[in-house]
Tab-separated table of C-alpha atoms and ligand atoms in Angstrom:
chain	number	residue	atom	x	y	z
P	507	LYS	CA	-16.419	15.957	-15.941
P	508	LYS	CA	-15.229	13.932	-12.508
P	509	LEU	CA	-14.351	10.829	-13.367
P	510	GLY	CA	-16.700	7.741	-11.596
P	511	VAL	CA	-14.920	5.417	-8.750
P	512	ALA	CA	-16.417	2.464	-7.752
P	513	LEU	CA	-15.249	0.933	-4.266
P	514	LEU	CA	-14.753	-2.717	-3.756
P	515	GLY	CA	-14.709	-3.832	-0.268
P	516	LEU	CA	-16.487	-1.641	2.327
P	517	GLY	CA	-14.542	-2.306	5.228
P	518	ASP	CA	-12.878	-0.107	7.312
P	519	TYR	CA	-10.454	1.810	5.143
P	520	ALA	CA	-13.082	2.657	2.515
P	521	THR	CA	-15.570	3.875	4.510
P	522	LYS	CA	-13.166	5.898	7.326
P	523	GLN	CA	-10.735	6.914	4.571
P	524	LEU	CA	-11.636	6.367	0.803
P	525	GLY	CA	-15.380	7.500	1.023
P	526	PRO	CA	-14.914	10.688	2.552
P	527	ALA	CA	-11.805	11.212	0.810
P	528	LEU	CA	-13.918	11.307	-2.597
P	529	LYS	CA	-16.430	13.538	-1.304
P	530	LYS	CA	-13.316	16.008	-1.404
P	531	THR	CA	-11.660	14.889	-4.686
P	532	GLY	CA	-12.234	17.494	-7.873
P	533	ASN	CA	-11.920	15.159	-10.688
P	534	ALA	CA	-13.621	12.044	-9.258
P	535	ARG	CA	-16.407	11.048	-7.286
P	536	LEU	CA	-18.272	7.934	-5.542
P	537	ALA	CA	-20.347	6.595	-8.168
P	538	GLY	CA	-20.763	2.837	-7.308
P	539	ILE	CA	-19.817	0.089	-5.113
P	540	ILE	CA	-19.174	-3.516	-5.462
P	541	THR	CA	-19.787	-5.155	-1.944
P	542	GLY	CA	-20.780	-8.742	-0.642
P	543	SER	CA	-22.386	-7.292	3.251
P	544	ALA	CA	-26.012	-6.234	1.282
P	545	ASP	CA	-26.592	-4.832	4.659
P	546	LYS	CA	-24.121	-2.037	4.245
P	547	VAL	CA	-25.675	-1.052	0.924
P	548	PRO	CA	-28.329	1.426	1.778
P	549	THR	CA	-26.049	3.394	4.536
P	550	TRP	CA	-23.799	4.061	1.211
P	551	GLN	CA	-26.303	4.760	-1.114
P	552	LYS	CA	-28.139	7.269	0.950
P	553	GLU	CA	-24.633	9.233	1.833
P	554	TYR	CA	-23.341	9.196	-1.107
P	555	GLU	CA	-26.220	9.113	-3.403
P	556	ILE	CA	-25.348	5.936	-5.637
P	557	PRO	CA	-28.357	4.602	-7.817
P	558	ASP	CA	-29.474	1.090	-7.509
P	559	GLY	CA	-28.239	0.346	-10.913
P	560	SER	CA	-24.239	1.040	-9.458
P	561	VAL	CA	-24.204	-1.313	-6.967
P	562	TYR	CA	-22.837	-4.655	-7.249
P	563	ASP	CA	-21.931	-7.652	-5.495
P	564	TYR	CA	-19.150	-9.743	-6.093
P	565	GLN	CA	-21.226	-12.095	-8.174
P	566	THR	CA	-22.192	-9.344	-10.734
P	567	LEU	CA	-19.444	-7.038	-11.094
P	568	GLU	CA	-18.667	-8.201	-14.615
P	569	LYS	CA	-21.625	-6.314	-14.997
P	570	ILE	CA	-19.997	-2.790	-14.651
P	571	ALA	CA	-18.872	-3.257	-17.749
P	572	ASP	CA	-22.150	-1.857	-19.201
P	573	ASN	CA	-22.094	1.645	-16.588
P	574	LYS	CA	-20.536	4.404	-18.202
P	575	ASP	CA	-20.975	6.156	-15.014
P	576	ILE	CA	-18.214	3.915	-13.300
P	577	ASP	CA	-14.405	4.587	-14.912
P	578	ILE	CA	-12.332	3.267	-11.972
P	579	VAL	CA	-12.799	0.488	-9.633
P	580	TYR	CA	-10.656	0.301	-6.520
P	581	VAL	CA	-10.244	-2.766	-4.355
P	582	VAL	CA	-10.264	-2.392	-0.940
P	583	THR	CA	-9.960	-6.134	-0.209
P	584	PRO	CA	-7.833	-8.329	2.362
P	585	THR	CA	-4.699	-8.819	-0.184
P	586	ALA	CA	-5.162	-12.228	-0.989
P	587	LEU	CA	-8.076	-10.963	-3.027
P	588	HIS	CA	-6.582	-7.967	-4.662
P	589	ALA	CA	-5.687	-9.969	-7.846
P	590	GLU	CA	-8.761	-11.828	-8.619
P	591	TYR	CA	-11.006	-8.476	-8.385
P	592	ALA	CA	-8.742	-5.992	-10.055
P	593	ILE	CA	-8.440	-8.380	-12.748
P	594	ARG	CA	-12.042	-8.479	-13.154
P	595	ALA	CA	-11.990	-5.200	-13.493
P	596	LEU	CA	-9.844	-4.487	-15.425
P	597	GLU	CA	-11.475	-7.087	-17.652
P	598	ALA	CA	-14.681	-5.043	-17.435
P	599	GLY	CA	-12.671	-2.311	-19.198
P	600	LYS	CA	-12.553	-0.141	-16.480
P	601	HIS	CA	-9.229	1.451	-14.554
P	602	VAL	CA	-8.054	-0.026	-11.623
P	603	ILE	CA	-6.799	1.459	-8.528
P	604	CYS	CA	-5.417	-1.816	-5.933
P	605	GLU	CA	-4.565	-0.907	-2.313
P	606	LYS	CA	-1.105	-1.967	-0.940
P	607	PRO	CA	0.382	-4.590	-0.593
P	608	MET	CA	-0.291	-5.153	-4.498
P	609	ALA	CA	-0.770	-9.411	-4.299
P	610	PRO	CA	0.604	-12.509	-2.721
P	611	THR	CA	2.921	-13.141	-5.067
P	612	PRO	CA	4.907	-11.517	-7.969
P	613	GLU	CA	3.596	-13.730	-10.614
P	614	ASP	CA	0.199	-12.868	-9.397
P	615	CYS	CA	0.963	-9.123	-9.640
P	616	ALA	CA	2.553	-9.715	-12.991
P	617	ARG	CA	-0.956	-10.965	-14.076
P	618	MET	CA	-2.128	-8.121	-13.190
P	619	ILE	CA	-0.103	-5.752	-14.762
P	620	LYS	CA	-0.922	-7.990	-18.045
P	621	THR	CA	-4.330	-7.796	-17.809
P	622	ALA	CA	-4.206	-3.609	-17.926
P	623	ALA	CA	-1.554	-3.824	-20.904
P	624	ASP	CA	-4.205	-6.062	-22.976
P	625	LYS	CA	-6.841	-3.939	-22.149
P	626	SER	CA	-5.363	-0.732	-22.383
P	627	ARG	CA	-6.173	0.362	-18.586
P	628	THR	CA	-4.418	2.416	-15.810
P	629	LEU	CA	-3.349	-0.145	-12.370
P	630	GLN	CA	-2.145	1.804	-9.723
P	631	ILE	CA	-1.410	1.677	-5.912
P	632	GLY	CA	-2.786	3.302	-2.975
P	633	TYR	CA	0.460	4.379	-2.202
P	634	ARG	CA	-0.577	7.470	0.021
P	635	LEU	CA	2.285	8.595	0.814
P	636	HIS	CA	3.479	9.592	-2.369
P	637	TRP	CA	1.482	12.771	-1.886
P	638	ASP	CA	2.314	13.025	1.775
P	639	PRO	CA	4.646	16.285	1.890
P	640	PHE	CA	6.697	14.446	4.868
P	641	HIS	CA	7.424	11.831	1.956
P	642	LEU	CA	8.031	13.778	-0.380
P	643	LYS	CA	10.361	16.128	1.187
P	644	LEU	CA	12.978	13.298	2.068
P	645	MET	CA	12.526	11.628	-1.631
P	646	GLU	CA	13.670	15.318	-3.347
P	647	ALA	CA	16.715	15.568	-0.489
P	648	ILE	CA	18.161	12.478	-1.692
P	649	LYS	CA	17.303	12.687	-5.258
P	650	THR	CA	19.283	16.238	-5.084
P	651	LYS	CA	21.809	14.525	-2.820
P	652	GLU	CA	20.950	18.023	-0.746
P	653	PHE	CA	22.712	16.473	2.411
P	654	GLY	CA	24.934	14.699	0.481
P	655	GLU	CA	24.606	10.577	-0.219
P	656	TRP	CA	23.200	8.466	1.864
P	657	LYS	CA	24.711	6.102	4.242
P	658	SER	CA	22.180	4.025	6.334
P	659	ILE	CA	18.591	3.922	6.526
P	660	ASP	CA	16.353	2.647	9.291
P	661	VAL	CA	12.527	1.878	8.701
P	662	SER	CA	10.186	0.161	11.129
P	663	ASP	CA	6.426	-0.262	10.703
P	664	ALA	CA	4.820	-1.820	13.727
P	665	GLY	CA	1.887	-1.593	16.459
P	666	ARG	CA	0.963	-4.092	19.133
P	667	MET	CA	-2.655	-6.008	17.898
P	668	ASN	CA	-4.351	-6.968	21.078
P	669	ASP	CA	-8.004	-7.639	19.280
P	670	PHE	CA	-8.054	-10.204	16.711
P	671	THR	CA	-11.545	-10.368	15.698
P	672	ARG	CA	-13.820	-7.811	12.368
P	673	HIS	CA	-10.807	-6.669	10.450
P	674	ASN	CA	-7.824	-7.690	12.017
P	675	ALA	CA	-8.950	-11.233	11.629
P	676	TRP	CA	-7.866	-11.562	7.884
P	677	ARG	CA	-4.918	-9.663	8.776
P	678	VAL	CA	-3.113	-12.706	11.329
P	679	ASP	CA	-4.812	-15.530	8.407
P	680	LYS	CA	-2.346	-17.243	6.120
P	681	GLU	CA	-4.586	-17.641	3.143
P	682	LEU	CA	-6.120	-13.870	3.235
P	683	GLY	CA	-2.862	-12.211	4.773
P	684	ILE	CA	-0.041	-14.029	4.000
P	685	ALA	CA	2.559	-13.318	5.883
P	686	GLY	CA	1.633	-11.005	8.118
P	687	ALA	CA	2.821	-7.457	9.374
P	688	LEU	CA	5.719	-8.058	7.253
P	689	TYR	CA	2.798	-7.776	3.826
P	690	ASP	CA	0.420	-5.074	5.452
P	691	LEU	CA	2.998	-2.797	7.378
P	692	GLY	CA	6.537	-4.330	5.498
P	693	VAL	CA	5.488	-2.986	2.467
P	694	TYR	CA	5.991	0.617	4.129
P	695	CYS	CA	8.631	-0.090	5.067
P	696	VAL	CA	10.274	-1.594	1.590
P	697	GLN	CA	8.706	1.623	0.076
P	698	ALA	CA	10.433	3.771	2.170
P	699	ALA	CA	13.650	2.194	1.833
P	700	LEU	CA	13.562	2.161	-1.486
P	701	TYR	CA	12.399	5.555	-1.751
P	702	SER	CA	15.414	6.615	0.572
P	703	ALA	CA	17.851	4.494	-1.155
P	704	GLN	CA	16.708	5.394	-4.501
P	705	GLU	CA	18.253	2.281	-6.226
P	706	HIS	CA	17.294	-1.485	-6.015
P	707	PRO	CA	18.373	-3.821	-3.082
P	708	LEU	CA	21.362	-6.146	-4.281
P	709	LYS	CA	20.404	-9.207	-1.129
P	710	VAL	CA	18.778	-9.324	2.092
P	711	THR	CA	19.094	-11.354	5.355
P	712	ALA	CA	16.369	-11.252	7.426
P	713	LYS	CA	14.541	-13.252	10.294
P	714	SER	CA	10.801	-14.360	12.005
P	715	TRP	CA	9.794	-14.840	15.297
P	716	THR	CA	6.298	-15.103	17.202
P	717	GLU	CA	5.745	-14.708	21.170
P	718	ARG	CA	2.044	-15.031	21.492
P	719	GLU	CA	1.648	-18.362	19.546
P	720	LYS	CA	-2.026	-18.748	20.078
P	721	GLU	CA	-2.913	-15.827	18.162
P	722	PHE	CA	-0.060	-16.220	15.445
P	723	SER	CA	-0.508	-19.290	15.073
P	724	GLU	CA	-0.337	-18.718	11.317
P	725	VAL	CA	1.958	-15.929	10.016
P	726	PRO	CA	4.796	-14.955	12.426
P	727	GLU	CA	4.802	-11.718	14.834
P	728	HIS	CA	8.256	-9.974	14.042
P	729	TRP	CA	9.688	-9.459	11.065
P	730	GLU	CA	13.364	-8.145	11.050
P	731	TRP	CA	15.582	-7.625	7.692
P	732	GLU	CA	18.637	-6.132	6.190
P	733	LEU	CA	18.733	-4.848	2.656
P	734	GLU	CA	22.032	-4.533	1.135
P	735	PHE	CA	22.731	-1.767	-1.523
P	736	SER	CA	25.387	-0.822	-3.440
P	737	GLY	CA	28.714	-0.258	-1.658
P	738	GLY	CA	27.644	-2.369	1.256
P	739	ARG	CA	25.102	-0.009	2.074
P	740	LYS	CA	22.449	-0.934	4.518
P	741	ALA	CA	18.927	-0.814	5.180
P	742	LYS	CA	17.443	-2.004	8.487
P	743	GLY	CA	13.444	-2.857	8.710
P	744	PHE	CA	11.169	-4.455	11.302
P	745	ALA	CA	7.647	-5.182	10.332
P	746	SER	CA	5.259	-5.924	13.621
P	747	TYR	CA	2.007	-6.504	15.372
P	748	GLY	CA	3.652	-7.552	18.473
P	749	LYS	CA	5.632	-4.108	19.077
P	750	ASN	CA	5.132	-0.543	18.173
P	751	GLY	CA	7.634	1.522	15.913
P	752	ASN	CA	6.998	4.058	13.072
P	753	HIS	CA	9.994	6.168	11.256
P	754	VAL	CA	12.324	6.180	8.369
P	755	LYS	CA	16.010	7.506	9.373
P	756	VAL	CA	17.577	8.144	6.698
P	757	GLU	CA	22.267	8.772	7.829
P	758	ALA	CA	23.249	10.989	4.900
P	759	GLU	CA	26.577	12.550	5.223
P	760	LYS	CA	25.715	15.808	6.188
P	761	GLY	CA	23.330	14.298	8.836
P	762	LEU	CA	20.007	12.866	9.629
P	763	ILE	CA	16.624	12.852	7.820
P	764	GLN	CA	13.988	11.550	9.529
P	765	ILE	CA	10.243	11.252	9.837
P	766	GLU	CA	8.496	9.592	13.296
P	767	PRO	CA	5.398	9.293	13.296
P	768	ALA	CA	6.051	8.362	9.481
P	769	TYR	CA	3.047	6.135	8.379
P	770	GLY	CA	-0.025	7.709	9.717
P	771	TYR	CA	-2.487	9.129	7.703
P	772	GLY	CA	-1.550	12.679	9.745
P	773	GLY	CA	0.666	13.394	12.563
P	774	GLN	CA	4.090	13.409	10.597
P	775	LYS	CA	6.967	14.674	12.551
P	776	GLY	CA	10.069	15.302	10.828
P	777	SER	CA	13.611	16.840	10.343
P	778	THR	CA	16.355	17.167	7.742
P	779	PRO	CA	20.020	18.829	9.174
P	780	ALA	CA	18.623	21.953	7.900
P	781	GLY	CA	16.009	21.784	10.698
P	782	ALA	CA	12.439	20.434	11.884
P	783	MET	CA	10.189	19.861	8.216
P	784	ASP	CA	7.163	22.284	8.518
P	785	PHE	CA	4.256	21.246	6.277
P	786	GLN	CA	0.570	21.765	6.825
P	787	HIS	CA	-1.555	18.083	7.353
P	788	VAL	CA	-2.850	17.366	4.051
P	789	PHE	CA	-5.371	14.560	3.432
P	790	GLN	CA	-3.467	11.915	1.836
P	791	GLN	CA	-6.444	9.861	0.435
P	792	GLN	CA	-7.584	13.038	-1.351
P	793	LEU	CA	-4.470	13.766	-2.637
P	794	GLN	CA	-3.700	10.354	-3.612
P	795	ILE	CA	-6.576	9.842	-6.054
P	796	GLU	CA	-6.924	12.975	-7.752
P	797	GLY	CA	-3.127	12.252	-8.710
P	798	GLN	CA	-4.193	9.015	-9.768
P	799	VAL	CA	-6.912	10.457	-11.740
P	800	GLU	CA	-4.974	13.025	-13.273
P	801	ALA	CA	-2.717	10.376	-14.091
P	802	ILE	CA	-5.146	8.837	-16.228
P	803	LEU	CA	-6.790	11.559	-17.934
P	804	SER	CA	-3.287	13.043	-19.266
P	805	GLY	CA	-1.951	9.163	-19.912
P	806	LYS	CA	0.915	10.235	-18.244
P	807	PRO	CA	2.961	7.467	-16.479
P	808	SER	CA	1.615	6.876	-12.664
P	809	LYS	CA	3.961	7.848	-9.345
P	810	VAL	CA	2.500	4.823	-8.343
P	811	PRO	CA	1.601	1.512	-10.938
P	812	GLY	CA	1.427	-1.558	-10.732
P	813	GLU	CA	4.599	-2.492	-11.680
P	814	MET	CA	5.941	-0.642	-8.296
P	815	GLY	CA	3.690	-2.806	-6.617
P	816	GLN	CA	5.124	-6.012	-8.129
P	817	ARG	CA	8.986	-4.426	-7.047
P	818	ASP	CA	7.667	-4.320	-3.475
P	819	ILE	CA	6.010	-7.928	-3.269
P	820	GLU	CA	9.349	-9.298	-5.090
P	821	VAL	CA	11.611	-7.560	-2.022
P	822	ILE	CA	8.932	-8.876	0.485
P	823	ARG	CA	9.011	-12.536	-1.153
P	824	GLY	CA	12.848	-12.278	-0.840
P	825	ILE	CA	12.672	-11.279	2.706
P	826	MET	CA	10.374	-14.108	3.316
P	827	GLU	CA	12.955	-16.817	1.423
P	828	ALA	CA	15.908	-15.246	3.544
P	829	ALA	CA	13.808	-15.051	6.875
P	830	GLU	CA	12.765	-19.528	5.976
P	831	SER	CA	16.647	-20.166	4.767
P	832	GLY	CA	17.939	-18.266	7.319
P	833	LYS	CA	20.968	-17.272	4.499
P	834	ALA	CA	20.910	-14.198	2.327
P	835	HIS	CA	18.651	-14.123	-0.775
P	836	GLU	CA	20.321	-12.684	-3.775
P	837	PHE	CA	17.471	-10.268	-5.692
P	838	GLY	CA	17.756	-11.157	-9.581
P	839	LYS	CA	17.277	-8.010	-11.792
P	840	PHE	CA	13.591	-6.053	-11.144
P	841	ALA	CA	11.866	-4.571	-14.055
P	842	TYR	CA	11.070	-1.733	-12.689
S	889	NAD	P1	-11.483	-4.470	6.497
S	889	NAD	O1	-11.160	-5.682	6.839
S	889	NAD	O2	-11.721	-3.561	7.088
S	889	NAD	O3	-12.038	-4.144	5.070
S	889	NAD	C1	-11.863	-5.602	4.304
S	889	NAD	C2	-12.991	-5.660	3.291
S	889	NAD	O4	-13.129	-6.488	2.685
S	889	NAD	C3	-14.495	-5.888	4.545
S	889	NAD	O5	-15.345	-5.098	4.385
S	889	NAD	C4	-14.669	-6.718	4.127
S	889	NAD	O6	-16.128	-7.576	4.081
S	889	NAD	C5	-14.454	-7.495	2.419
S	889	NAD	N1	-14.134	-8.885	2.012
S	889	NAD	C6	-14.366	-9.475	0.905
S	889	NAD	N2	-14.483	-10.912	0.699
S	889	NAD	C7	-13.537	-10.861	2.116
S	889	NAD	C8	-13.124	-12.095	2.189
S	889	NAD	N3	-13.341	-13.807	1.296
S	889	NAD	N4	-12.810	-12.112	3.967
S	889	NAD	C9	-12.483	-11.001	4.700
S	889	NAD	N5	-13.110	-10.084	4.050
S	889	NAD	C10	-13.970	-9.792	2.707
S	889	NAD	O7	-9.652	-4.292	6.064
S	889	NAD	P2	-8.952	-2.942	6.034
S	889	NAD	O8	-8.143	-1.978	6.963
S	889	NAD	O9	-10.039	-1.898	4.915
S	889	NAD	O10	-8.275	-3.089	4.735
S	889	NAD	C11	-8.484	-3.641	3.464
S	889	NAD	C12	-7.690	-3.396	2.170
S	889	NAD	O11	-6.944	-2.102	2.475
S	889	NAD	C13	-6.289	-4.239	2.439
S	889	NAD	O12	-5.515	-4.583	1.115
S	889	NAD	C14	-4.948	-3.190	3.325
S	889	NAD	O13	-3.673	-3.758	3.078
S	889	NAD	C15	-5.871	-2.165	2.528
S	889	NAD	N6	-5.587	-0.866	3.551
S	889	NAD	C16	-4.648	0.519	3.220
S	889	NAD	C17	-4.314	1.130	4.200
S	889	NAD	C18	-3.205	2.211	3.265
S	889	NAD	O14	-2.983	3.527	4.014
S	889	NAD	N7	-3.649	2.332	1.861
S	889	NAD	C19	-5.146	1.165	5.426
S	889	NAD	C20	-5.553	0.055	5.754
S	889	NAD	C21	-5.874	-0.631	5.018
């Protein structure tokens, strides 16, 4: 039997990536929708054969508790709304997959994690690159020290935004997008830095700045930071809606491991000191959801649990604090 997934928030990512992925997943299918836009309902019902009884809006979400066809709610709204919807879905007894970045603060993440534990449900983050062969190769090479210890890391995820309407509006809104590119794109940099370092950062220095003051009146346009790890080793990071950048570069004892472009849904190119990475294109979101459903079915730990999402938000908040104070922010002990 395939587990039933309900998508909550039918924006760009749900429409273009997650819906199509759920047509391919072997252990899951799209069984329901939760949306505030009644006009989107007929198209989705037709495309995915969703019965009337499995269509909800944000007011009727609690009723999903009685729907036996839906096992998982996949939260795909703007960042600031993830916690509320994830918690309501968990309280209704559903497992939750929550898009990145997990939530505005570590405290929000902790509430989500606690609700999942109280309800004995699984809470996972939509970190699709944990199923991408290029990133898996990078993680494995570092873990096995195939090219020796890492010496320095450089990560960048940035793209110049020129249209500030539609689904970009919330991204530059402080209430919904929190800190702009640092959350939306920087979370990939934090992820890549941490799975390249394979350890927690000790401290961070950072700065943020804005060139286009009118468009970026609420959140900074550019973010730059430097995480410090054991032995004084550094990971430089850059996230921006004003410039471009898309790489992870890890200098190891035996040479460079790199992926560039790194963060797209495909099109990765990478190399190690042993030569070019030669992998077939995969449908990341299909493999991700299959892997996440497998974790639910098997009861084995997820590769991308809520705790990992919380850890990343702790790092992001540290970057924000360092940028605001102009001083190094020292991290406490991470729980995950
Ligand atoms: P989007 O703006 O296209 O979609 C957001 C959806 O949320 C819309 O359908 C919108 O109607 C709905 N929504 C509900 N309440 C809202 C409110 N109060 N204000 C605004 N919108 C509201 O954005 P998107 O690109 O689909 O991103 C949605 C989520 O998916 C974000 O968390 C984003 O970070 C994540 N995302 C992840 C990836 C990835 O590669 N994993 C890629 C893109 C987006």
